[in-house]
Amino acid sequence: LLSDNVLDKVKLDLGIDLPLDLIRNWLTVTSPKDTGVIMVSVTNKDPQLGADIANSIMRVAPQVISETVEVGSINVLDQAKVPTDPLPTKTILSIAIGVVTGLILGIGIVLLLNFLRPKVKSKIDLKERLSLRCLGEIPHLKKKQSLLISDKIIGSDFIEGYITLTEMVIHAGEQSKNKTLIITSAVPREGKTHVAVNLALSLASAGKKTLLLDFDCHRDDLRTLMELKPAKFLMDILKGDIPYQQGVLEDPATGLHIIISEQGKVFNINILNSPKLKEVFAEVENEYDYIIVDTPPVLIQSETISLLKHIDSVLLVVRQETATIKDLENARDKILGVGAKIIGCVLNDIRHLIGTEYKYKYGYYGKYYYSDRAGQNKKFFW
């Protein structure tokens, strides 16, 4: 029934000029087991053409079969009729299958990317994969909340994270007699400026005379975050136009001193290697207990590497699930390669992801421990 002989007769019978293989693809021939019945069905978008082909086969096939094999009589049990409704498409089932397939494919891609470019999920990754210790863990804040620990409505778990970090930094400083600390990251969007500001505020609140130096002239984050309107900038000091004291701004709540960089005024290699920069660092080290230096990401801008020779140590900010292990390895090797010391990392913006060790770490206990202070002004944290 699927032979060229039969199909040629069908074409002649119907007066159609279609490729035999095309007609053959439309046909399905079956025979129920242990019967002499042959069933022919035609599937086609044109229901009339499908019925015509099926009925034409019924007309021409008996003669061809009789000429080919010895059989008795051949009877047609039923004629093909033009269907009035299309075959059901099972739309809902198809959509469900598509959604499930898409989810599986999406999850597979994410897992593959995590395998090929793993990211830091917890402090265990910092220790085991990068040989770096974690000095502090800062929880995620909702966007509508302030990112400064001096805000009255800030969460107690957020403050607790910075208290712990501050204690660790003070302990490390007392052990090594270090005063200057660079706050940097491997790549952008790790939250290094927020960490630098909050660490400096926390140190000042703890009674430490602290200076926050803004060496990231590529972004205006620090000035925006602290709502400052400086008249003089760090570049004016390093050019020798003014003494550093004239560039200092003070936070009235904590007594933190701040010197801001003017956005777009890049520190070139001559400034970063000048005797004036070394002189300024020597002056502020004599005046302050701690100097916190906010710098651009190590792998993006070269200023940070040039500054390292003036700085005692480095604190690396790592946002959970952002920078890859490879990025952090490169940043670590760059810093250590110029002889600088990394005192540790801050794991920032922890969102308590499934599969990590973070399960509402501070919140459950913190809401009870701090509940008696609800509504109080947390201006001082020590």
Coordinates of C-alpha atoms in Angstrom, one line a residue:
L1 CA 0.0 0.0 0.0
L2 CA 3.0 2.3 0.5
S3 CA 4.7 1.2 -2.7
D4 CA 5.4 3.5 -5.7
N5 CA 3.1 1.4 -7.8
V6 CA 0.0 2.1 -5.6
L7 CA 0.9 5.8 -5.0
D8 CA 1.4 6.4 -8.7
K9 CA -2.1 5.1 -9.4
V10 CA -3.4 7.3 -6.6
K11 CA -1.8 10.4 -8.2
L12 CA -3.3 9.4 -11.6
D13 CA -6.7 8.7 -10.0
L14 CA -6.9 12.1 -8.2
G15 CA -5.1 14.1 -10.9
I16 CA -2.5 15.5 -8.4
D17 CA 1.2 16.1 -8.9
L18 CA 2.9 15.6 -5.6
P19 CA 6.1 13.8 -4.7
L20 CA 5.6 10.2 -3.8
D21 CA 7.7 10.5 -0.6
L22 CA 5.5 13.4 0.5
I23 CA 2.3 11.4 0.1
R24 CA 4.0 8.4 1.7
N25 CA 4.8 10.5 4.8
W26 CA 1.1 11.3 5.2
L27 CA 0.1 7.6 5.3
T28 CA -0.1 5.2 8.2
V29 CA -0.9 1.5 7.5
T30 CA -1.7 -0.9 10.4
S31 CA -3.2 -4.3 10.8
P32 CA -4.7 -5.5 14.1
K33 CA -3.1 -8.7 15.3
D34 CA -4.5 -12.0 14.1
T35 CA -7.0 -10.3 11.6
G36 CA -7.2 -9.9 7.9
V37 CA -8.1 -6.2 8.3
I38 CA -5.8 -3.5 6.9
M39 CA -6.4 0.0 8.2
V40 CA -5.2 3.0 6.2
S41 CA -5.1 6.6 7.7
V42 CA -4.0 9.8 6.2
T43 CA -2.9 12.8 8.2
N44 CA -2.9 16.1 6.4
K45 CA -3.6 19.8 7.1
D46 CA -6.1 19.7 4.2
P47 CA -8.8 17.3 5.5
Q48 CA -10.5 17.0 2.0
L49 CA -7.2 16.0 0.4
G50 CA -6.5 13.5 3.2
A51 CA -10.0 11.8 2.7
D52 CA -9.5 11.8 -1.1
I53 CA -6.1 10.0 -0.9
A54 CA -7.5 7.4 1.6
N55 CA -10.5 6.7 -0.6
S56 CA -8.3 6.6 -3.7
I57 CA -6.2 3.9 -2.1
M58 CA -9.3 1.9 -1.4
R59 CA -10.2 2.0 -5.1
V60 CA -6.8 1.2 -6.6
A61 CA -5.3 -1.1 -3.9
P62 CA -7.5 -4.2 -4.4
Q63 CA -6.4 -4.7 -8.0
V64 CA -2.7 -4.2 -7.1
I65 CA -3.0 -6.6 -4.2
S66 CA -4.7 -9.3 -6.3
E67 CA -1.9 -9.0 -9.0
T68 CA 0.8 -9.3 -6.3
V69 CA -0.4 -12.0 -3.9
E70 CA -2.9 -14.9 -4.1
V71 CA -5.8 -13.8 -2.0
G72 CA -9.6 -14.3 -2.0
S73 CA -11.9 -11.4 -2.2
I74 CA -10.9 -8.0 -1.0
N75 CA -13.7 -5.8 0.4
V76 CA -13.7 -2.2 1.6
L77 CA -15.2 -2.0 5.0
D78 CA -15.5 1.7 5.3
Q79 CA -14.8 4.9 3.3
A80 CA -12.8 7.8 4.6
K81 CA -14.9 10.8 5.6
V82 CA -13.8 14.5 5.8
P83 CA -13.4 15.3 9.6
T84 CA -15.2 18.3 10.9
D85 CA -12.8 19.0 13.9
P86 CA -9.0 19.1 13.9
L87 CA -7.1 16.7 16.1
P88 CA -6.8 17.9 19.7
T89 CA -3.5 19.8 20.3
K90 CA -3.3 19.2 24.1
T91 CA -2.3 22.9 24.6
I92 CA -2.3 22.8 28.3
L93 CA -0.2 19.7 28.4
S94 CA 2.2 21.1 25.8
I95 CA 2.6 24.3 27.9
A96 CA 3.2 22.4 31.1
I97 CA 5.8 20.3 29.3
G98 CA 7.4 23.4 27.9
V99 CA 7.5 25.1 31.3
V100 CA 9.0 22.1 33.1
T101 CA 11.6 21.6 30.3
G102 CA 12.5 25.3 30.5
L103 CA 13.0 25.1 34.3
I104 CA 15.1 22.0 34.0
L105 CA 17.2 23.6 31.2
G106 CA 17.6 26.9 33.3
I107 CA 18.6 25.0 36.4
G108 CA 21.0 22.9 34.4
I109 CA 22.6 26.1 32.9
V110 CA 23.0 27.6 36.4
L111 CA 24.5 24.5 37.8
L112 CA 26.9 24.3 34.8
L113 CA 28.0 27.9 35.3
N114 CA 28.5 27.4 39.0
F115 CA 30.6 24.4 38.2
L116 CA 32.7 26.2 35.6
R117 CA 32.8 29.5 37.5
P118 CA 32.3 28.8 41.2
K119 CA 31.5 31.8 43.5
V120 CA 32.0 32.3 47.2
K121 CA 28.9 31.1 49.2
S122 CA 30.3 31.1 52.7
K123 CA 33.4 31.8 54.8
I124 CA 34.3 28.1 54.3
D125 CA 35.0 28.9 50.7
L126 CA 37.3 31.7 51.7
K127 CA 39.2 29.5 54.0
E128 CA 39.4 26.3 52.0
R129 CA 39.6 27.6 48.5
L130 CA 41.5 30.9 49.0
S131 CA 43.3 30.4 52.3
L132 CA 41.9 33.7 53.6
R133 CA 40.2 34.1 56.9
C134 CA 36.8 35.8 57.3
L135 CA 36.9 38.7 59.8
G136 CA 33.2 39.7 59.5
E137 CA 29.9 38.7 58.0
I138 CA 27.5 41.4 57.0
P139 CA 23.8 40.4 56.3
H140 CA 21.8 41.7 53.4
L141 CA 19.6 44.8 53.9
K142 CA 16.4 45.6 52.0
K143 CA 16.9 48.4 49.5
K144 CA 14.5 50.7 51.3
Q145 CA 16.8 50.6 54.4
S146 CA 19.8 52.8 55.0
L147 CA 23.2 51.2 54.5
L148 CA 24.8 53.1 57.4
I149 CA 25.1 51.7 60.9
S150 CA 24.4 55.3 62.2
D151 CA 20.8 55.1 61.0
K152 CA 18.2 54.9 63.8
I153 CA 16.1 52.1 62.2
I154 CA 19.0 49.9 61.1
G155 CA 18.7 46.2 62.1
S156 CA 20.5 44.9 65.1
D157 CA 22.0 42.0 63.1
F158 CA 23.6 44.5 60.7
I159 CA 25.1 46.4 63.5
E160 CA 26.3 43.2 65.2
G161 CA 28.1 42.2 62.0
Y162 CA 30.1 45.5 62.0
I163 CA 30.8 45.3 65.8
T164 CA 32.4 41.9 65.2
L165 CA 34.4 43.2 62.2
T166 CA 35.6 46.2 64.2
E167 CA 36.7 44.0 67.1
M168 CA 38.7 41.8 64.7
V169 CA 40.3 44.8 63.0
I170 CA 41.3 46.3 66.3
H171 CA 42.7 43.0 67.5
A172 CA 44.7 42.6 64.2
G173 CA 45.9 46.2 64.5
E174 CA 47.1 45.8 68.1
Q175 CA 49.0 42.6 67.2
S176 CA 50.8 44.1 64.2
K177 CA 50.9 47.7 65.3
N178 CA 49.3 48.6 62.0
K179 CA 47.3 51.8 61.6
T180 CA 46.5 52.1 57.9
L181 CA 44.1 49.6 56.2
I182 CA 43.0 49.5 52.6
I183 CA 39.4 48.4 51.9
T184 CA 39.2 47.0 48.4
S185 CA 37.6 44.2 46.3
A186 CA 38.4 42.0 43.3
V187 CA 35.7 43.4 41.1
P188 CA 33.0 46.2 41.2
R189 CA 29.7 45.9 43.0
E190 CA 31.1 44.1 46.0
G191 CA 30.1 46.8 48.5
K192 CA 33.6 47.9 49.5
T193 CA 32.7 51.6 50.0
H194 CA 29.8 50.7 52.3
V195 CA 32.1 48.5 54.3
A196 CA 34.8 51.1 54.5
V197 CA 32.3 53.8 55.7
N198 CA 30.6 51.6 58.2
L199 CA 33.9 50.2 59.6
A200 CA 35.3 53.8 59.9
L201 CA 32.1 54.9 61.7
S202 CA 32.2 51.9 64.0
L203 CA 35.9 52.5 64.9
A204 CA 35.1 56.2 65.6
S205 CA 32.1 55.2 67.8
A206 CA 34.5 52.9 69.7
G207 CA 36.6 55.9 70.7
K208 CA 39.3 55.4 68.1
K209 CA 40.4 58.5 66.3
T210 CA 39.7 57.5 62.7
L211 CA 40.3 59.0 59.3
L212 CA 38.5 57.8 56.2
L213 CA 40.5 58.5 53.0
D214 CA 38.6 58.3 49.7
F215 CA 41.0 57.1 47.0
D216 CA 38.3 56.0 44.6
C217 CA 37.9 58.9 42.3
H218 CA 36.1 56.9 39.7
R219 CA 32.8 56.8 41.7
D220 CA 31.0 59.3 43.9
D221 CA 29.6 56.6 46.3
L222 CA 31.3 57.8 49.5
R223 CA 30.3 61.4 49.2
T224 CA 26.7 60.4 48.3
L225 CA 26.4 57.9 51.1
M226 CA 27.6 60.4 53.8
E227 CA 25.8 63.4 52.1
L228 CA 29.0 65.5 52.1
K229 CA 29.7 68.8 50.3
P230 CA 33.4 69.2 50.4
A231 CA 35.1 72.4 49.3
K232 CA 38.6 70.9 49.2
F233 CA 39.6 67.5 47.9
L234 CA 42.3 64.9 48.4
M235 CA 44.0 65.9 45.1
D236 CA 44.5 69.4 46.5
I237 CA 46.4 68.0 49.5
L238 CA 48.6 65.7 47.3
K239 CA 49.4 68.6 45.0
G240 CA 50.6 70.5 48.0
D241 CA 48.0 73.3 47.6
I242 CA 46.7 72.9 51.1
P243 CA 47.7 71.1 54.3
Y244 CA 45.7 67.9 54.9
Q245 CA 43.8 69.4 57.8
Q246 CA 42.0 71.8 55.5
G247 CA 40.5 68.9 53.5
V248 CA 39.1 67.1 56.5
L249 CA 35.3 66.9 57.0
E250 CA 33.9 65.6 60.3
D251 CA 30.8 63.4 61.0
P252 CA 29.1 65.1 63.9
A253 CA 27.6 62.0 65.3
T254 CA 30.8 59.9 65.7
G255 CA 33.7 62.4 65.2
L256 CA 34.9 60.4 62.2
H257 CA 37.2 62.5 59.9
I258 CA 36.8 62.1 56.2
I259 CA 38.8 63.4 53.1
I260 CA 37.0 63.1 49.8
S261 CA 38.3 62.6 46.3
E262 CA 36.9 64.7 43.5
Q263 CA 35.2 62.4 41.0
G264 CA 37.0 62.2 37.6
K265 CA 40.3 63.6 39.0
V266 CA 42.4 60.4 38.5
F267 CA 45.5 59.8 40.6
N268 CA 48.2 59.4 38.1
I269 CA 51.4 57.4 38.6
N270 CA 53.4 60.5 39.5
I271 CA 51.0 61.4 42.3
L272 CA 50.9 57.9 43.6
N273 CA 54.8 57.7 43.7
S274 CA 55.4 61.2 44.9
P275 CA 57.2 62.1 48.2
K276 CA 54.1 64.2 49.0
L277 CA 51.9 61.1 49.3
K278 CA 54.4 59.4 51.6
E279 CA 54.6 62.6 53.7
V280 CA 50.8 62.8 54.0
F281 CA 50.5 59.2 55.2
A282 CA 53.3 59.9 57.7
E283 CA 51.4 62.9 59.1
V284 CA 48.0 61.2 59.4
E285 CA 49.6 58.1 61.0
N286 CA 51.0 60.4 63.8
E287 CA 47.6 62.0 64.3
Y288 CA 45.1 59.1 64.0
D289 CA 44.6 55.7 65.6
Y290 CA 43.3 54.2 62.3
I291 CA 43.3 55.3 58.7
I292 CA 40.8 53.5 56.5
V293 CA 41.5 53.9 52.8
D294 CA 38.7 53.2 50.2
T295 CA 40.3 52.2 46.9
P296 CA 39.0 51.0 43.5
P297 CA 38.7 47.2 42.8
V298 CA 42.1 45.5 42.4
L299 CA 41.4 43.9 39.1
I300 CA 39.8 47.0 37.5
Q301 CA 42.1 50.0 38.4
S302 CA 45.8 50.1 39.0
E303 CA 45.8 52.8 41.7
T304 CA 45.2 50.2 44.4
I305 CA 48.4 48.3 43.6
S306 CA 50.4 51.6 43.6
L307 CA 49.0 52.5 47.0
L308 CA 49.9 49.2 48.7
K309 CA 53.5 50.3 49.4
H310 CA 52.2 53.1 51.6
I311 CA 49.7 50.9 53.5
D312 CA 50.2 48.4 56.3
S313 CA 47.5 45.9 55.4
V314 CA 44.5 45.1 53.2
L315 CA 40.9 44.0 53.9
L316 CA 39.2 42.3 51.0
V317 CA 35.4 42.8 50.6
V318 CA 33.6 39.8 49.0
R319 CA 29.9 39.9 48.2
Q320 CA 28.3 36.6 48.6
E321 CA 27.7 34.9 45.2
T322 CA 29.2 37.8 43.1
A323 CA 32.9 37.5 42.4
T324 CA 34.2 34.1 41.2
I325 CA 36.8 32.1 43.0
K326 CA 39.1 32.8 40.1
D327 CA 38.6 36.6 40.3
L328 CA 39.5 36.4 44.0
E329 CA 42.5 34.2 43.4
N330 CA 43.8 36.8 40.9
A331 CA 43.2 39.7 43.3
R332 CA 44.8 37.9 46.2
D333 CA 47.9 37.0 44.1
K334 CA 48.2 40.7 42.9
I335 CA 48.1 42.0 46.4
L336 CA 50.5 39.4 47.8
G337 CA 52.8 39.8 44.8
V338 CA 53.7 43.4 45.7
G339 CA 54.5 42.4 49.3
A340 CA 51.3 43.6 50.9
K341 CA 49.5 41.8 53.7
I342 CA 45.9 40.7 53.6
I343 CA 44.5 40.6 57.2
G344 CA 41.3 38.9 56.0
C345 CA 38.0 39.3 54.2
V346 CA 34.6 40.6 54.8
L347 CA 31.8 38.4 53.5
N348 CA 29.2 41.0 52.5
D349 CA 25.5 41.1 51.7
I350 CA 24.7 37.6 53.0
R351 CA 21.3 36.5 51.8
H352 CA 21.1 33.2 53.7
L353 CA 21.0 31.2 50.6
I354 CA 19.9 27.6 50.6
G355 CA 22.9 25.3 50.7
T356 CA 25.1 27.5 52.8
E357 CA 25.7 27.7 56.5
Y358 CA 23.6 30.9 56.9
K359 CA 20.2 30.3 58.3
Y360 CA 19.0 33.6 59.7
K361 CA 22.2 33.7 61.7
Y362 CA 21.7 36.8 63.9
G363 CA 18.0 37.5 63.4
Y364 CA 16.4 34.8 65.6
Y365 CA 18.4 35.6 68.7
G366 CA 19.0 39.2 67.8
K367 CA 15.4 40.2 67.8
Y368 CA 15.0 39.1 71.4
Y369 CA 18.4 40.4 72.6
Y370 CA 17.8 43.8 71.1
S371 CA 14.0 44.0 71.5
D372 CA 14.3 46.1 74.7
R373 CA 16.1 48.7 72.7
A374 CA 13.6 49.0 69.9
G375 CA 13.0 52.6 68.9
Q376 CA 16.2 53.8 70.7
N377 CA 18.8 55.9 68.8
K378 CA 21.6 53.5 68.0
K379 CA 24.0 56.4 67.3
F380 CA 26.7 54.8 69.4
F381 CA 27.4 51.1 69.1
W382 CA 29.8 50.4 71.9

